[in-house]
């Protein structure tokens, strides 16, 4: 099992920045790719950014150039630096980890609210 705990969400004005963190514990050695997803009420959870164990990254078109995903394997941490935030970035953000054995893990989510 892998446990994921997010932090860093909050309320920010449009144009501001936030940094989300995700602390991973448990069977860390089994983790391959990690990512950040977000969800608003009534909509499906969507991928925001992902990073592989080889530090390859991909981003949703809506956040390219504004968000940066990174990981610190020595600290078992995943980060999402969010700059130039827009009201449409408002959502619950979830940390995700995929294991080498095909298991999928989720954190409890952290609320990000961007006011106009």
Coordinates of N, CA, C and O in Angstrom, one line a residue:
X1 N 0.8 -1.2 0.0 CA 0.0 0.0 0.0 C 0.9 1.2 0.0 O 2.0 1.2 0.5
X2 N 0.3 2.3 -0.6 CA 1.0 3.6 -0.6 C 0.0 4.6 -0.1 O -1.2 4.6 -0.4
X3 N 0.4 5.5 0.8 CA -0.4 6.5 1.4 C 0.1 7.9 0.9 O 1.3 8.1 0.8
X4 N -0.9 8.7 0.5 CA -0.6 10.0 -0.1 C -1.3 11.1 0.7 O -2.5 11.0 0.9
X5 N -0.6 12.1 1.1 CA -1.2 13.2 1.9 C -0.9 14.5 1.2 O 0.3 14.9 1.2
X6 N -1.9 15.3 0.8 CA -1.7 16.6 0.1 C -1.7 17.7 1.1 O -2.4 17.6 2.2
X7 N -1.1 18.8 0.8 CA -1.1 20.0 1.6 C -0.8 21.2 0.6 O -0.3 21.0 -0.5
X8 N -1.1 22.4 1.1 CA -0.8 23.6 0.4 C -1.9 24.3 -0.3 O -1.7 25.3 -0.9
X9 N -3.1 23.7 -0.3 CA -4.2 24.4 -1.0 C -4.7 25.6 -0.2 O -4.2 25.9 0.9
X10 N -5.6 26.4 -0.7 CA -6.1 27.5 -0.1 C -6.8 28.5 -1.0 O -7.1 28.1 -2.1
X11 N -7.0 29.7 -0.5 CA -7.6 30.8 -1.3 C -6.6 31.7 -1.8 O -5.8 32.2 -1.0
X12 N -6.7 32.1 -3.0 CA -5.7 33.0 -3.6 C -6.4 33.9 -4.7 O -7.4 33.4 -5.3
X13 N -5.9 35.1 -4.9 CA -6.5 35.9 -5.9 C -6.0 35.5 -7.3 O -4.9 34.9 -7.4
X14 N -6.7 35.8 -8.3 CA -6.3 35.6 -9.6 C -5.0 36.2 -9.9 O -4.7 37.4 -9.5
X15 N -4.1 35.5 -10.6 CA -2.7 36.0 -10.8 C -1.7 35.5 -9.8 O -0.5 35.7 -10.0
X16 N -2.2 35.0 -8.7 CA -1.4 34.6 -7.6 C -0.8 33.2 -7.8 O -1.0 32.6 -8.9
X17 N -0.1 32.7 -6.8 CA 0.6 31.4 -6.9 C 0.3 30.6 -5.6 O 0.1 31.1 -4.5
X18 N 0.4 29.3 -5.8 CA 0.3 28.3 -4.7 C 1.2 27.2 -5.0 O 1.4 26.9 -6.2
X19 N 1.7 26.5 -4.0 CA 2.5 25.3 -4.2 C 1.9 24.2 -3.4 O 1.7 24.3 -2.2
X20 N 1.4 23.2 -4.1 CA 0.9 22.0 -3.5 C 2.0 21.0 -3.3 O 2.9 20.8 -4.0
X21 N 1.9 20.3 -2.1 CA 2.8 19.2 -1.8 C 2.1 17.9 -1.5 O 0.9 17.9 -1.1
X22 N 2.7 16.8 -1.8 CA 2.1 15.5 -1.6 C 3.2 14.6 -1.0 O 4.3 14.4 -1.6
X23 N 2.9 14.2 0.3 CA 3.9 13.3 1.0 C 3.5 11.9 0.8 O 2.3 11.5 1.1
X24 N 4.4 11.1 0.3 CA 4.1 9.6 0.0 C 4.8 8.8 1.1 O 5.9 9.1 1.6
X25 N 4.1 7.7 1.5 CA 4.6 6.8 2.5 C 4.1 5.4 2.2 O 3.2 5.2 1.3
X26 N 4.7 4.4 2.8 CA 4.4 3.0 2.5 C 5.3 2.4 1.5 O 6.5 2.5 1.6
X27 N 4.8 1.6 0.6 CA 5.6 0.9 -0.4 C 6.1 1.9 -1.5 O 5.8 1.7 -2.7
X28 N 6.9 2.8 -1.1 CA 7.4 3.8 -2.0 C 8.2 3.2 -3.2 O 8.1 3.7 -4.3
X29 N 8.9 2.2 -2.9 CA 9.7 1.6 -4.0 C 8.9 1.1 -5.2 O 9.4 0.9 -6.3
X30 N 7.6 0.9 -4.9 CA 6.7 0.4 -6.0 C 6.2 1.5 -6.9 O 5.6 1.2 -7.9
X31 N 6.4 2.8 -6.5 CA 5.8 3.9 -7.3 C 6.6 4.1 -8.6 O 7.8 4.2 -8.6
X32 N 5.8 4.2 -9.7 CA 6.4 4.5 -11.0 C 6.0 6.0 -11.3 O 6.8 6.9 -11.0
X33 N 4.9 6.2 -11.9 CA 4.5 7.6 -12.2 C 3.7 8.2 -11.1 O 3.0 7.5 -10.4
X34 N 3.8 9.5 -11.0 CA 2.9 10.3 -10.1 C 2.3 11.4 -10.8 O 2.8 11.9 -11.8
X35 N 1.2 12.0 -10.2 CA 0.6 13.1 -10.9 C -0.4 13.8 -10.0 O -0.6 13.4 -8.9
X36 N -0.8 14.9 -10.6 CA -1.8 15.8 -9.9 C -3.1 15.8 -10.8 O -3.0 16.0 -12.0
X37 N -4.2 15.6 -10.2 CA -5.5 15.7 -10.9 C -6.4 16.7 -10.2 O -6.1 17.1 -9.0
X38 N -7.4 17.2 -10.8 CA -8.3 18.1 -10.2 C -9.8 17.8 -10.6 O -10.0 17.2 -11.6
X39 N -10.7 18.2 -9.7 CA -12.1 17.9 -9.9 C -12.9 19.0 -9.4 O -12.7 19.5 -8.3
X40 N -13.9 19.4 -10.2 CA -14.9 20.3 -9.7 C -16.3 19.6 -9.7 O -16.4 18.6 -10.4
X41 N -17.2 20.0 -8.8 CA -18.5 19.3 -8.7 C -19.2 19.2 -10.0 O -19.3 20.1 -10.8
X42 N -19.6 18.0 -10.3 CA -20.4 17.7 -11.5 C -19.6 17.4 -12.7 O -20.1 17.1 -13.8
X43 N -18.2 17.4 -12.5 CA -17.3 17.1 -13.7 C -16.4 15.9 -13.3 O -16.2 15.6 -12.1
X44 N -15.9 15.3 -14.3 CA -14.9 14.2 -14.1 C -13.6 14.7 -13.6 O -13.2 15.9 -13.9
X45 N -12.9 13.9 -12.9 CA -11.6 14.2 -12.5 C -10.7 14.3 -13.7 O -10.7 13.4 -14.5
X46 N -9.8 15.3 -13.8 CA -9.0 15.5 -14.9 C -7.5 15.6 -14.6 O -7.2 16.1 -13.5
X47 N -6.7 15.1 -15.5 CA -5.2 15.1 -15.2 C -4.8 16.6 -15.4 O -5.1 17.3 -16.4
X48 N -4.0 17.0 -14.4 CA -3.3 18.4 -14.5 C -1.9 18.2 -15.0 O -1.5 18.9 -15.9
X49 N -1.1 17.3 -14.3 CA 0.3 17.1 -14.7 C 0.7 15.8 -14.1 O 0.2 15.3 -13.1
X50 N 1.7 15.2 -14.8 CA 2.2 13.9 -14.4 C 3.7 13.9 -14.6 O 4.3 14.6 -15.5
X51 N 4.4 13.0 -13.8 CA 5.8 12.9 -13.9 C 6.2 11.4 -13.7 O 5.6 10.8 -12.8
X52 N 7.1 10.9 -14.5 CA 7.5 9.5 -14.4 C 8.7 9.5 -13.5 O 9.3 10.5 -13.1
X53 N 9.1 8.2 -13.2 CA 10.3 8.0 -12.4 C 11.6 8.5 -13.1 O 12.6 8.8 -12.4
X54 N 11.5 8.7 -14.4 CA 12.6 9.2 -15.1 C 12.5 10.7 -15.3 O 13.3 11.3 -16.1
X55 N 11.6 11.4 -14.6 CA 11.4 12.8 -14.6 C 10.8 13.3 -15.9 O 10.8 14.5 -16.1
X56 N 10.3 12.4 -16.7 CA 9.5 12.9 -17.9 C 8.2 13.5 -17.4 O 7.6 13.0 -16.5
X57 N 7.7 14.6 -18.0 CA 6.5 15.2 -17.6 C 5.6 15.5 -18.7 O 5.9 15.5 -19.9
X58 N 4.3 15.6 -18.3 CA 3.3 16.1 -19.3 C 2.2 16.9 -18.5 O 2.0 16.7 -17.4
X59 N 1.6 17.8 -19.3 CA 0.7 18.8 -18.7 C -0.6 18.9 -19.5 O -0.5 18.7 -20.7
X60 N -1.6 19.2 -18.8 CA -2.9 19.5 -19.5 C -2.6 20.9 -20.3 O -1.9 21.7 -19.8
X61 N -3.2 21.0 -21.4 CA -3.0 22.2 -22.2 C -3.4 23.5 -21.4 O -2.7 24.5 -21.6
X62 N -4.4 23.4 -20.6 CA -4.9 24.5 -19.8 C -3.9 25.1 -18.8 O -4.0 26.2 -18.3
X63 N -2.9 24.3 -18.4 CA -1.9 24.7 -17.4 C -0.5 24.8 -17.9 O 0.4 25.3 -17.1
X64 N -0.3 24.5 -19.2 CA 1.1 24.6 -19.7 C 1.6 26.0 -19.6 O 0.9 26.9 -19.9
X65 N 2.9 26.1 -19.1 CA 3.5 27.4 -19.0 C 3.2 28.1 -17.7 O 3.8 29.1 -17.4
X66 N 2.2 27.6 -16.9 CA 1.8 28.2 -15.6 C 2.1 27.2 -14.5 O 2.5 27.7 -13.4
X67 N 2.0 25.9 -14.7 CA 2.2 25.0 -13.6 C 3.4 24.2 -13.8 O 3.8 23.9 -15.0
X68 N 4.1 23.8 -12.8 CA 5.3 22.9 -12.9 C 5.2 21.8 -11.8 O 5.0 22.1 -10.7
X69 N 5.3 20.6 -12.3 CA 5.3 19.4 -11.5 C 6.8 19.0 -11.2 O 7.6 19.0 -12.1
X70 N 7.0 18.5 -10.0 CA 8.4 18.1 -9.7 C 8.3 17.0 -8.5 O 7.3 17.0 -7.9
X71 N 9.3 16.2 -8.4 CA 9.3 15.2 -7.3 C 10.7 15.2 -6.7 O 11.7 15.4 -7.4
X72 N 10.7 14.9 -5.4 CA 12.0 14.7 -4.7 C 11.9 13.3 -4.1 O 11.3 13.1 -3.0
X73 N 12.5 12.4 -4.8 CA 12.5 11.0 -4.3 C 13.2 10.8 -3.0 O 12.8 9.9 -2.3
X74 N 14.2 11.6 -2.7 CA 14.9 11.4 -1.4 C 14.0 11.7 -0.3 O 14.1 11.2 0.8
X75 N 13.0 12.6 -0.5 CA 12.1 13.0 0.6 C 10.7 12.4 0.4 O 9.8 12.7 1.2
X76 N 10.5 11.6 -0.7 CA 9.2 11.0 -1.0 C 8.1 12.1 -1.1 O 7.0 11.9 -0.6
X77 N 8.5 13.1 -1.9 CA 7.5 14.2 -2.0 C 7.3 14.5 -3.5 O 8.1 14.3 -4.4
X78 N 6.1 15.0 -3.8 CA 5.6 15.4 -5.1 C 5.1 16.8 -4.9 O 4.5 17.1 -3.9
X79 N 5.4 17.7 -5.9 CA 5.0 19.1 -5.8 C 4.3 19.6 -7.1 O 4.5 19.0 -8.1
X80 N 3.5 20.6 -6.9 CA 2.9 21.3 -8.0 C 3.0 22.8 -7.8 O 2.3 23.3 -6.9
X81 N 3.8 23.4 -8.5 CA 3.9 24.9 -8.4 C 3.0 25.5 -9.4 O 3.0 25.2 -10.6
X82 N 2.0 26.3 -8.9 CA 1.0 26.9 -9.7 C 1.1 28.4 -9.7 O 1.0 29.0 -8.6
X83 N 1.4 28.9 -10.9 CA 1.6 30.4 -11.0 C 0.5 30.9 -11.9 O -0.2 30.2 -12.7
X84 N 0.3 32.2 -11.9 CA -0.7 32.9 -12.8 C -2.0 32.2 -12.7 O -2.7 31.9 -13.7
X85 N -2.5 31.9 -11.5 CA -3.7 31.2 -11.3 C -4.9 32.0 -11.8 O -5.0 33.2 -11.7
X86 N -5.9 31.2 -12.3 CA -7.1 31.7 -12.8 C -8.3 31.2 -12.1 O -8.2 30.1 -11.5
X87 N -9.4 31.9 -12.1 CA -10.6 31.3 -11.4 C -11.0 29.9 -11.9 O -11.5 29.1 -11.1
X88 N -10.7 29.6 -13.1 CA -11.1 28.3 -13.6 C -10.2 27.2 -13.1 O -10.4 26.0 -13.4
X89 N -9.1 27.6 -12.4 CA -8.3 26.6 -11.8 C -8.9 26.1 -10.4 O -8.3 25.2 -9.8
X90 N -9.9 26.8 -10.0 CA -10.6 26.4 -8.7 C -11.1 24.9 -8.8 O -11.8 24.6 -9.8
X91 N -10.7 24.1 -7.9 CA -11.0 22.7 -7.9 C -10.4 22.1 -6.6 O -9.6 22.7 -5.9
X92 N -10.8 20.8 -6.4 CA -10.1 20.0 -5.4 C -9.0 19.3 -6.2 O -9.2 18.6 -7.2
X93 N -7.8 19.4 -5.7 CA -6.6 18.8 -6.3 C -6.2 17.5 -5.6 O -6.1 17.5 -4.4
X94 N -6.0 16.5 -6.4 CA -5.6 15.2 -5.8 C -4.3 14.7 -6.3 O -3.9 14.9 -7.5
X95 N -3.5 14.2 -5.4 CA -2.2 13.5 -5.7 C -2.5 12.1 -6.1 O -3.4 11.4 -5.5
X96 N -1.8 11.6 -7.1 CA -2.0 10.2 -7.6 C -0.7 9.5 -7.8 O 0.3 10.2 -8.1
X97 N -0.7 8.2 -7.5 CA 0.6 7.4 -7.7 C 0.2 6.1 -8.3 O -0.8 5.5 -7.9
X98 N 0.9 5.7 -9.3 CA 0.7 4.4 -10.0 C 1.9 3.6 -9.6 O 3.1 4.0 -9.7
X99 N 1.6 2.3 -9.3 CA 2.7 1.4 -8.9 C 3.1 0.6 -10.1 O 2.4 0.4 -11.1
X100 N 4.3 0.0 -9.9 CA 4.8 -1.0 -11.0 C 3.9 -2.2 -11.1 O 4.0 -2.9 -12.1
X101 N 3.1 -2.5 -10.1 CA 2.2 -3.6 -10.1 C 0.8 -3.3 -10.6 O -0.1 -4.1 -10.5
X102 N 0.6 -2.1 -11.1 CA -0.7 -1.7 -11.7 C -1.7 -1.1 -10.7 O -2.8 -0.9 -11.0
X103 N -1.2 -0.9 -9.4 CA -2.1 -0.3 -8.4 C -2.2 1.2 -8.6 O -1.2 1.8 -9.0
X104 N -3.3 1.8 -8.2 CA -3.5 3.2 -8.4 C -3.9 3.8 -7.0 O -4.9 3.3 -6.4
X105 N -3.2 4.8 -6.5 CA -3.5 5.4 -5.2 C -3.8 6.8 -5.3 O -3.3 7.6 -6.2
X106 N -4.7 7.3 -4.4 CA -5.1 8.7 -4.3 C -5.0 9.3 -2.9 O -5.1 8.6 -1.9
X107 N -4.7 10.6 -2.9 CA -4.7 11.3 -1.6 C -6.2 11.7 -1.4 O -7.1 11.5 -2.1
X108 N -6.3 12.4 -0.2 CA -7.7 12.9 0.2 C -8.1 14.1 -0.5 O -9.3 14.5 -0.5
X109 N -7.2 14.8 -1.2 CA -7.5 16.0 -1.9 C -7.3 17.3 -1.1 O -7.4 17.3 0.2
X110 N -7.0 18.4 -1.8 CA -6.8 19.7 -1.1 C -7.5 20.7 -2.0 O -7.4 20.7 -3.2
X111 N -8.3 21.6 -1.4 CA -9.1 22.6 -2.1 C -8.2 23.8 -2.5 O -7.5 24.4 -1.7
X112 N -8.4 24.1 -3.8 CA -7.7 25.4 -4.3 C -8.9 26.3 -4.8 O -9.7 25.8 -5.7
X113 N -8.9 27.5 -4.3 CA -9.9 28.4 -4.7 C -9.3 29.7 -5.2 O -8.5 30.3 -4.4
X114 N -9.6 30.1 -6.4 CA -9.0 31.3 -7.0 C -10.1 32.3 -7.2 O -11.0 32.1 -8.0
X115 N -10.0 33.4 -6.5 CA -11.0 34.5 -6.6 C -10.6 35.5 -7.7 O -9.5 35.7 -8.0
X116 N -11.7 36.0 -8.4 CA -11.5 36.9 -9.5 C -11.4 38.4 -9.0 O -11.6 38.7 -7.8

